[in-house]
Amino acid sequence: MTVPTQPWTLMYSIYKDVIPSVHHYLQGWKQKATDIPNEELRTQALMSIQTKTFHCEGGGIYGLLGQERKEDVIRFIVAYQTISDYLDNLCDRSTSFDPNDFRALHESMQHALRPGTPTVNYYRYRQDQDDGGYLQALVETCQEVANTLPSYSKIFPVISELCEYYCDLQVYKHVKKEERVQLLENWFAKHRQAFPKMSWYEFSACTGSTLGIFCLVAYAQDEWLSSDDIKRIKEGYFPWVQGLHILLDYFIDQEEDKQGGDLNFCFYYESEKKLIDRFRVFVEQANKSIKKLPDSRFHHLINKGLLAIYLADEKVQTQKSVKRTAKQFIRLGGMSTFFFYVNGWIYRRKA
């Protein structure tokens, strides 16, 4: 199986190989979520699948790097992304602001990357407890796949680091509103020397993506994966591609977050012009970092597709200023982005 390197071959592979597999695995998790005894946990599990399916669809594209292990890689990605989306719902819609609770919940994401690690009670700091083994099954599915990938032990230190950043972000962004920014600024201050010049909210965005983990897991099917390749893949995705991914996610959620009083990193730009300028920097830097990757043409298309997937979301159409800015972002991506944008727009409206 060859890795797609043209927009049309990538779209063909997504529709033929990725989407059906993602939906197959998601259907299994949806059935398991339906059987969760606790009403609140069941509601959030089902809602996370219903409203965030496109996260798994987008992540599942990295299965195409898995060659003959494509199905295993997609199975891992769907399970891991489902954990992420489920926990995000639990934290976002929780009456709890306890960082211990958020930390305990996200231990599941760390354990999912560690084959052989026993699961624990991830709900131990909250009232709602009985999920019928749902979260445990998600964790164990990831562990099971990871245990079969020839180069998994080589990528583990890197994906563990990316996961730690992700979990820290989820804790700090969900505490009491008046404490969030200070915690995030202090966290950034500890790491800023190791990163290119950026703001605390841009750094936070860079840590909030699972794409680097998915990409490395896909390449772990290759027993000859070298430490140089792993370093290039990590630096290819983190920080710039991951940052672009999450900033786009926040960009289309602006109205929703404004109404819900939720943290949104796009709100911290001093003007629309500054936001557009910084998005341009993220796009340019992401393109540069991707050039050094194995299968760089594939990753280049993914980066173009990221812009398109988010900008084709129907949320964009209902927000006047967002829609206006989105048109400029599409131009940043060029013809490939426009191609993916049209395909994404049609697919979303047929779904």
Coordinates of C-alpha atoms in Angstrom, one line a residue:
M1 CA 0.0 0.0 0.0
T2 CA 1.5 3.3 -1.1
V3 CA 1.1 6.6 0.9
P4 CA -1.0 9.1 -1.1
T5 CA 0.9 12.1 -2.4
Q6 CA -1.8 13.9 -4.5
P7 CA -5.0 15.6 -3.3
W8 CA -7.3 13.3 -5.3
T9 CA -5.5 10.1 -4.3
L10 CA -5.6 11.2 -0.7
M11 CA -9.3 11.9 -0.9
Y12 CA -10.0 8.6 -2.6
S13 CA -8.1 6.8 0.2
I14 CA -9.9 8.7 2.9
Y15 CA -13.4 7.8 1.5
K16 CA -12.4 4.2 0.6
D17 CA -10.1 3.1 3.4
V18 CA -10.3 5.6 6.3
I19 CA -13.9 6.7 6.8
P20 CA -15.5 3.2 6.7
S21 CA -12.9 1.9 9.3
V22 CA -13.3 4.8 11.6
H23 CA -17.1 4.5 11.6
H24 CA -16.8 0.7 12.1
Y25 CA -14.8 1.2 15.3
L26 CA -16.8 4.2 16.5
Q27 CA -20.0 2.2 16.1
G28 CA -18.6 -0.4 18.6
W29 CA -17.7 2.3 21.1
K30 CA -21.1 3.9 20.7
Q31 CA -22.8 0.6 21.5
K32 CA -20.6 0.2 24.6
A33 CA -21.3 3.8 25.6
T34 CA -25.1 3.1 25.3
D35 CA -24.7 0.4 28.0
I36 CA -23.0 2.7 30.5
P37 CA -25.0 2.4 33.8
N38 CA -24.4 6.0 35.1
E39 CA -26.6 8.5 33.3
E40 CA -24.2 11.4 33.3
L41 CA -21.3 9.4 32.1
R42 CA -23.5 7.7 29.4
T43 CA -24.7 11.1 28.2
Q44 CA -21.3 12.6 27.9
A45 CA -19.8 9.5 26.2
L46 CA -22.6 9.4 23.6
M47 CA -22.5 13.1 23.1
S48 CA -18.7 13.1 22.6
I49 CA -19.1 10.5 19.8
Q50 CA -22.1 12.2 18.2
T51 CA -20.6 15.7 18.1
K52 CA -16.9 15.0 17.6
T53 CA -16.8 12.1 15.0
F54 CA -14.8 14.3 12.7
H55 CA -11.9 14.3 15.2
C56 CA -11.6 10.6 14.7
E57 CA -12.1 10.9 10.9
G58 CA -9.3 13.4 10.7
G59 CA -7.0 11.5 13.0
G60 CA -7.8 8.2 11.2
I61 CA -6.1 9.6 8.1
Y62 CA -2.8 8.8 9.8
G63 CA -3.7 5.2 9.4
L64 CA -2.6 5.5 5.8
L65 CA 0.9 5.7 7.1
G66 CA 0.4 2.3 8.7
Q67 CA 0.8 0.4 5.5
E68 CA -0.4 -3.2 6.1
R69 CA -1.0 -2.3 9.7
K70 CA -3.5 0.4 8.7
E71 CA -6.5 -1.2 10.5
D72 CA -4.6 -1.6 13.7
V73 CA -3.4 2.0 13.6
I74 CA -6.9 3.3 12.9
R75 CA -8.2 1.2 15.8
F76 CA -5.7 2.8 18.1
I77 CA -6.4 6.3 16.9
V78 CA -10.2 5.9 17.2
A79 CA -9.9 4.6 20.8
Y80 CA -7.4 7.2 21.9
Q81 CA -9.2 10.1 20.3
T82 CA -12.5 8.8 21.8
I83 CA -10.8 9.0 25.3
S84 CA -9.7 12.5 24.5
D85 CA -13.1 13.7 23.4
Y86 CA -15.0 11.9 26.2
L87 CA -12.7 13.5 28.9
D88 CA -13.0 16.9 27.3
N89 CA -16.8 16.6 27.6
L90 CA -16.6 15.4 31.2
C91 CA -14.3 18.3 32.1
D92 CA -16.1 21.0 30.1
R93 CA -19.6 20.1 31.4
S94 CA -18.5 19.2 34.9
T95 CA -19.7 20.9 38.0
S96 CA -16.3 20.1 39.4
F97 CA -13.3 22.5 39.2
D98 CA -11.0 20.1 41.0
P99 CA -7.6 19.8 39.3
N100 CA -7.1 16.4 41.1
D101 CA -10.3 15.2 39.3
F102 CA -9.0 16.3 35.9
R103 CA -5.6 14.9 36.6
A104 CA -7.0 11.5 37.6
L105 CA -9.3 11.4 34.5
H106 CA -6.4 12.1 32.2
E107 CA -4.2 9.3 33.8
S108 CA -6.2 7.2 31.4
M109 CA -4.5 8.9 28.4
Q110 CA -1.1 8.2 29.9
H111 CA -2.0 4.6 30.7
A112 CA -3.3 4.0 27.2
L113 CA 0.2 4.6 25.9
R114 CA 1.8 2.2 28.4
P115 CA 1.1 -1.5 27.5
G116 CA 0.9 -3.6 30.6
T117 CA 0.0 -0.8 33.0
P118 CA -3.0 -1.8 35.1
T119 CA -6.1 0.5 34.8
V120 CA -7.3 2.3 38.0
N121 CA -10.4 4.1 39.0
Y122 CA -10.1 7.3 36.9
Y123 CA -13.3 8.7 38.4
R124 CA -12.1 8.5 42.0
Y125 CA -12.5 12.3 42.6
R126 CA -16.0 12.6 41.3
Q127 CA -19.5 11.4 42.2
D128 CA -20.3 9.7 38.9
Q129 CA -18.4 6.5 38.9
D130 CA -20.0 3.5 37.1
D131 CA -19.2 3.5 33.4
G132 CA -19.5 -0.2 33.0
G133 CA -15.9 -0.6 32.0
Y134 CA -16.1 1.9 29.1
L135 CA -13.0 4.0 29.8
Q136 CA -11.0 0.9 30.9
A137 CA -11.9 -0.8 27.6
L138 CA -10.7 2.2 25.6
V139 CA -7.4 2.3 27.5
E140 CA -6.8 -1.5 27.0
T141 CA -7.6 -1.3 23.3
C142 CA -4.8 1.3 22.9
Q143 CA -2.4 -0.8 25.0
E144 CA -3.3 -3.9 23.0
V145 CA -2.4 -2.3 19.6
A146 CA 0.7 -0.5 21.0
N147 CA 2.0 -3.8 22.2
T148 CA 2.1 -5.2 18.7
L149 CA 3.9 -2.4 16.9
P150 CA 7.6 -3.2 16.3
S151 CA 9.0 0.2 17.0
Y152 CA 6.6 1.3 19.8
S153 CA 9.3 1.2 22.5
K154 CA 11.4 3.6 20.4
I155 CA 8.6 6.2 20.1
F156 CA 7.3 5.8 23.6
P157 CA 9.5 8.5 25.3
V158 CA 8.4 11.1 22.7
I159 CA 4.6 10.3 22.7
S160 CA 4.8 10.2 26.5
E161 CA 6.2 13.7 26.5
L162 CA 3.5 15.0 24.1
C163 CA 0.8 13.3 26.2
E164 CA 2.2 15.0 29.4
Y165 CA 1.9 18.4 27.7
Y166 CA -1.7 17.5 26.6
C167 CA -2.8 16.4 30.1
D168 CA -1.3 19.5 31.8
L169 CA -3.2 21.7 29.5
Q170 CA -6.5 19.9 30.2
V171 CA -6.0 20.3 33.9
Y172 CA -5.1 24.0 33.8
K173 CA -7.8 25.1 31.2
H174 CA -10.7 23.5 33.2
V175 CA -10.1 24.9 36.7
K176 CA -12.0 27.9 38.0
K177 CA -12.3 30.7 35.4
E178 CA -10.4 33.2 37.5
E179 CA -7.4 30.8 38.0
R180 CA -7.0 29.5 34.4
V181 CA -4.9 32.3 32.8
Q182 CA -2.5 32.6 35.7
L183 CA -1.9 28.8 35.7
L184 CA -1.4 28.7 32.0
E185 CA 1.0 31.7 32.0
N186 CA 3.0 30.1 34.8
W187 CA 3.1 26.8 33.0
F188 CA 4.3 28.5 29.8
A189 CA 7.0 30.4 31.8
K190 CA 8.6 27.0 32.7
H191 CA 8.8 26.0 29.1
R192 CA 9.2 29.1 27.0
Q193 CA 13.0 28.9 26.6
A194 CA 12.7 25.6 24.8
F195 CA 10.2 27.0 22.2
P196 CA 10.2 29.5 19.4
K197 CA 8.9 33.0 20.2
M198 CA 5.2 32.8 20.9
S199 CA 2.5 33.8 23.4
W200 CA 1.3 31.6 26.3
Y201 CA -2.0 31.0 24.5
E202 CA -0.2 29.9 21.4
F203 CA 2.0 27.5 23.4
S204 CA -1.2 26.2 25.0
A205 CA -2.7 25.5 21.6
C206 CA 0.4 23.7 20.5
T207 CA 0.1 21.2 23.4
G208 CA -3.6 20.5 22.8
S209 CA -3.4 18.3 19.8
T210 CA -3.0 14.5 19.5
L211 CA -1.7 14.6 15.9
G212 CA 1.9 14.1 16.8
I213 CA 1.1 11.0 18.8
F214 CA -1.0 9.6 16.0
C215 CA 1.7 10.2 13.4
L216 CA 4.4 8.5 15.5
V217 CA 2.1 5.5 16.3
A218 CA 1.5 5.1 12.6
Y219 CA 5.2 5.0 11.9
A220 CA 5.9 2.6 14.8
Q221 CA 4.7 -0.2 12.5
D222 CA 8.1 0.1 10.8
E223 CA 10.7 -2.0 12.6
W224 CA 13.5 0.0 11.0
L225 CA 12.3 3.4 12.3
S226 CA 15.4 5.3 13.4
S227 CA 15.9 7.8 16.3
D228 CA 16.6 10.5 13.7
D229 CA 13.2 9.8 12.0
I230 CA 11.5 10.0 15.4
K231 CA 13.1 13.3 16.2
R232 CA 12.2 14.7 12.7
I233 CA 8.6 13.5 13.1
K234 CA 8.2 15.1 16.5
E235 CA 9.7 18.4 15.4
G236 CA 7.7 18.3 12.2
Y237 CA 4.5 18.3 14.2
F238 CA 5.3 20.0 17.5
P239 CA 4.8 22.8 17.9
W240 CA 3.7 24.3 14.6
V241 CA 1.3 21.8 13.0
Q242 CA -0.3 20.9 16.3
G243 CA -0.6 24.6 17.1
L244 CA -2.3 25.3 13.8
H245 CA -4.6 22.4 14.4
I246 CA -5.9 23.7 17.8
L247 CA -6.0 27.3 16.8
L248 CA -8.3 26.4 13.9
D249 CA -10.4 24.4 16.4
Y250 CA -10.8 27.4 18.6
F251 CA -11.3 29.7 15.6
I252 CA -14.5 28.1 14.5
D253 CA -15.8 27.7 18.1
Q254 CA -15.6 31.4 19.0
E255 CA -19.3 32.2 19.1
E256 CA -20.1 28.9 21.0
D257 CA -17.3 29.6 23.6
K258 CA -18.4 33.2 24.0
Q259 CA -21.9 32.2 24.8
G260 CA -20.7 29.4 27.2
G261 CA -18.1 31.5 28.8
D262 CA -15.4 29.0 27.8
L263 CA -11.7 29.6 27.4
N264 CA -10.8 30.3 23.8
F265 CA -7.3 31.1 22.8
C266 CA -8.4 33.2 19.8
F267 CA -9.9 35.7 22.2
Y268 CA -6.5 36.8 23.4
Y269 CA -5.3 38.3 20.1
E270 CA -5.4 42.1 20.2
S271 CA -7.1 42.4 16.8
E272 CA -8.4 40.4 13.9
K273 CA -5.3 41.6 11.9
K274 CA -3.0 40.2 14.6
L275 CA -4.9 36.9 14.6
I276 CA -4.6 36.6 10.8
D277 CA -0.9 37.5 10.9
R278 CA -0.1 34.9 13.5
F279 CA -2.1 32.2 11.6
R280 CA 0.0 33.0 8.6
V281 CA 3.1 32.4 10.7
F282 CA 1.8 29.1 11.9
V283 CA 0.9 28.0 8.4
E284 CA 4.4 29.0 7.1
Q285 CA 6.3 27.4 9.9
A286 CA 4.2 24.3 9.7
N287 CA 5.0 24.0 6.0
K288 CA 8.7 24.4 6.7
S289 CA 8.8 21.8 9.5
I290 CA 6.9 19.3 7.3
K291 CA 9.5 19.4 4.5
K292 CA 12.0 17.5 6.7
L293 CA 9.6 14.6 7.3
P294 CA 9.6 11.1 5.7
D295 CA 6.6 11.1 3.3
S296 CA 6.7 14.9 3.3
R297 CA 4.3 15.2 0.5
F298 CA 1.6 13.3 2.4
H299 CA 2.2 15.5 5.5
H300 CA 2.0 18.6 3.3
L301 CA -1.4 17.6 2.1
I302 CA -2.5 16.9 5.7
N303 CA -1.5 20.4 6.6
K304 CA -3.5 21.9 3.7
G305 CA -6.4 19.6 4.6
L306 CA -6.4 20.8 8.2
L307 CA -7.2 24.3 7.1
A308 CA -10.0 23.0 4.8
I309 CA -11.6 20.6 7.3
Y310 CA -12.1 23.3 9.9
L311 CA -13.0 26.1 7.5
A312 CA -15.7 23.9 5.8
D313 CA -17.4 23.4 9.2
E314 CA -21.0 24.8 9.2
K315 CA -20.2 26.8 12.3
V316 CA -18.1 29.1 10.1
Q317 CA -21.2 30.0 8.0
T318 CA -23.1 31.2 11.1
Q319 CA -20.4 33.6 12.3
K320 CA -20.1 36.7 10.1
S321 CA -16.6 37.8 11.2
V322 CA -15.3 34.3 11.3
K323 CA -16.6 33.6 7.8
R324 CA -14.9 36.7 6.6
T325 CA -11.6 35.8 8.1
A326 CA -11.9 32.1 7.0
K327 CA -11.8 33.2 3.3
Q328 CA -8.4 34.7 3.9
F329 CA -7.2 31.5 5.6
I330 CA -8.3 29.5 2.6
R331 CA -6.1 31.7 0.4
L332 CA -3.2 31.0 2.7
G333 CA -3.5 27.3 1.9
G334 CA -3.6 27.7 -1.9
M335 CA -5.3 25.4 -4.4
S336 CA -4.8 22.2 -2.4
T337 CA -6.7 23.7 0.5
F338 CA -9.4 24.9 -1.8
F339 CA -9.8 21.4 -3.2
F340 CA -10.1 19.9 0.2
Y341 CA -12.4 22.7 1.3
V342 CA -14.9 21.9 -1.5
N343 CA -14.7 18.2 -0.7
G344 CA -15.1 18.8 3.0
W345 CA -18.0 21.1 2.5
I346 CA -19.9 18.6 0.4
Y347 CA -19.1 15.7 2.7
R348 CA -20.3 17.5 5.8
R349 CA -23.6 18.3 4.2
K350 CA -24.2 14.8 3.0
A351 CA -23.3 13.3 6.4

